């Protein structure tokens, strides 16, 4: 009877060690995957911001194309818009001072 209990106890200890080892392996894998998820989320945020910027640029270029049909006039319009933006930025900085 005592030997059966000893054997049962030994099997339980062995199985618990296997379970603990599996737990550690799975926990390490979970941590690695959490790092991958965090990295992918940060990349996704960067790509979202880039996408928004490109979308805005596309919208502005589409509007500019509607106002100025040929490329020569488009370049002139782009220079004029850039100049206006710089002037507005100067005004804003002066207002902030």
mmCIF file of C-alpha atoms in Angstrom:
data_model
loop_
_atom_site.group_PDB
_atom_site.id
_atom_site.type_symbol
_atom_site.label_atom_id
_atom_site.label_comp_id
_atom_site.label_asym_id
_atom_site.label_seq_id
_atom_site.Cartn_x
_atom_site.Cartn_y
_atom_site.Cartn_z
ATOM 1 C CA UNK A 1 0.000 0.000 0.000
ATOM 2 C CA UNK A 2 2.771 2.404 0.925
ATOM 3 C CA UNK A 3 4.694 1.539 -2.228
ATOM 4 C CA UNK A 4 1.602 2.260 -4.360
ATOM 5 C CA UNK A 5 1.275 5.639 -2.679
ATOM 6 C CA UNK A 6 4.975 6.290 -3.285
ATOM 7 C CA UNK A 7 4.580 5.404 -6.975
ATOM 8 C CA UNK A 8 1.459 7.531 -7.307
ATOM 9 C CA UNK A 9 3.196 10.415 -5.605
ATOM 10 C CA UNK A 10 6.227 10.004 -7.884
ATOM 11 C CA UNK A 11 3.974 10.055 -10.977
ATOM 12 C CA UNK A 12 2.179 13.137 -9.700
ATOM 13 C CA UNK A 13 5.491 14.903 -9.046
ATOM 14 C CA UNK A 14 6.778 13.945 -12.503
ATOM 15 C CA UNK A 15 3.597 15.120 -14.209
ATOM 16 C CA UNK A 16 3.597 18.364 -12.242
ATOM 17 C CA UNK A 17 7.217 19.010 -13.319
ATOM 18 C CA UNK A 18 6.202 18.425 -16.946
ATOM 19 C CA UNK A 19 3.274 20.812 -16.528
ATOM 20 C CA UNK A 20 5.491 23.452 -14.920
ATOM 21 C CA UNK A 21 8.012 23.114 -17.762
ATOM 22 C CA UNK A 22 5.234 23.446 -20.348
ATOM 23 C CA UNK A 23 3.901 26.467 -18.466
ATOM 24 C CA UNK A 24 7.317 28.164 -18.607
ATOM 25 C CA UNK A 25 7.676 27.430 -22.325
ATOM 26 C CA UNK A 26 4.191 28.737 -23.070
ATOM 27 C CA UNK A 27 4.716 31.785 -20.875
ATOM 28 C CA UNK A 28 7.960 32.625 -22.710
ATOM 29 C CA UNK A 29 6.168 32.211 -26.045
ATOM 30 C CA UNK A 30 3.332 34.449 -24.818
ATOM 31 C CA UNK A 31 5.796 37.179 -23.823
ATOM 32 C CA UNK A 32 7.543 36.924 -27.192
ATOM 33 C CA UNK A 33 4.220 37.187 -28.999
ATOM 34 C CA UNK A 34 3.202 40.169 -26.866
ATOM 35 C CA UNK A 35 6.408 41.910 -27.951
ATOM 36 C CA UNK A 36 5.622 41.108 -31.577
ATOM 37 C CA UNK A 37 2.110 42.484 -31.148
ATOM 38 C CA UNK A 38 3.448 45.679 -29.567
ATOM 39 C CA UNK A 39 5.945 46.110 -32.397
ATOM 40 C CA UNK A 40 3.277 45.524 -35.026
ATOM 41 C CA UNK A 41 0.930 47.974 -33.316
ATOM 42 C CA UNK A 42 3.601 50.661 -33.308
ATOM 43 C CA UNK A 43 4.333 49.981 -36.995
ATOM 44 C CA UNK A 44 0.621 50.158 -37.683
ATOM 45 C CA UNK A 45 0.392 53.566 -35.978
ATOM 46 C CA UNK A 46 3.301 54.862 -38.064
ATOM 47 C CA UNK A 47 1.690 53.538 -41.227
ATOM 48 C CA UNK A 48 -1.683 55.048 -40.251
ATOM 49 C CA UNK A 49 -0.070 58.465 -39.818
ATOM 50 C CA UNK A 50 1.762 58.110 -43.115
ATOM 51 C CA UNK A 51 -1.467 57.017 -44.792
ATOM 52 C CA UNK A 52 -3.318 60.042 -43.393
ATOM 53 C CA UNK A 53 -0.568 62.369 -44.615
ATOM 54 C CA UNK A 54 -0.548 60.816 -48.066
ATOM 55 C CA UNK A 55 -4.330 60.954 -48.178
ATOM 56 C CA UNK A 56 -4.270 64.639 -47.330
ATOM 57 C CA UNK A 57 -1.560 65.285 -49.914
ATOM 58 C CA UNK A 58 -3.591 63.390 -52.495
ATOM 59 C CA UNK A 59 -6.669 65.420 -51.638
ATOM 60 C CA UNK A 60 -4.758 68.695 -52.012
ATOM 61 C CA UNK A 61 -3.206 67.603 -55.295
ATOM 62 C CA UNK A 62 -6.588 66.535 -56.619
ATOM 63 C CA UNK A 63 -8.028 69.932 -55.726
ATOM 64 C CA UNK A 64 -5.062 71.676 -57.326
ATOM 65 C CA UNK A 65 -5.538 69.663 -60.526
ATOM 66 C CA UNK A 66 -9.154 70.805 -60.707
ATOM 67 C CA UNK A 67 -8.138 74.452 -60.430
ATOM 68 C CA UNK A 68 -5.086 74.283 -62.688
ATOM 69 C CA UNK A 69 -5.372 71.902 -65.624
ATOM 70 C CA UNK A 70 -1.849 72.048 -67.124
ATOM 71 C CA UNK A 71 1.470 71.258 -65.438
ATOM 72 C CA UNK A 72 3.064 74.680 -65.973
ATOM 73 C CA UNK A 73 0.223 76.449 -64.233
ATOM 74 C CA UNK A 74 0.179 73.720 -61.586
ATOM 75 C CA UNK A 75 3.815 74.453 -60.722
ATOM 76 C CA UNK A 76 3.040 78.169 -60.463
ATOM 77 C CA UNK A 77 0.023 77.452 -58.286
ATOM 78 C CA UNK A 78 2.095 75.157 -56.077
ATOM 79 C CA UNK A 79 4.720 77.885 -55.599
ATOM 80 C CA UNK A 80 2.006 80.393 -54.780
ATOM 81 C CA UNK A 81 0.377 78.037 -52.268
ATOM 82 C CA UNK A 82 3.752 77.311 -50.653
ATOM 83 C CA UNK A 83 4.406 81.025 -50.366
ATOM 84 C CA UNK A 84 0.990 81.566 -48.788
ATOM 85 C CA UNK A 85 1.591 78.753 -46.316
ATOM 86 C CA UNK A 86 4.958 80.265 -45.332
ATOM 87 C CA UNK A 87 3.314 83.666 -44.861
ATOM 88 C CA UNK A 88 0.593 82.122 -42.701
ATOM 89 C CA UNK A 89 3.218 80.288 -40.620
ATOM 90 C CA UNK A 90 5.086 83.585 -40.100
ATOM 91 C CA UNK A 91 1.879 85.286 -39.006
ATOM 92 C CA UNK A 92 1.076 82.485 -36.575
ATOM 93 C CA UNK A 93 4.563 82.616 -35.075
ATOM 94 C CA UNK A 94 4.304 86.382 -34.675
ATOM 95 C CA UNK A 95 0.925 86.023 -32.987
ATOM 96 C CA UNK A 96 2.384 83.434 -30.588
ATOM 97 C CA UNK A 97 5.176 85.799 -29.524
#
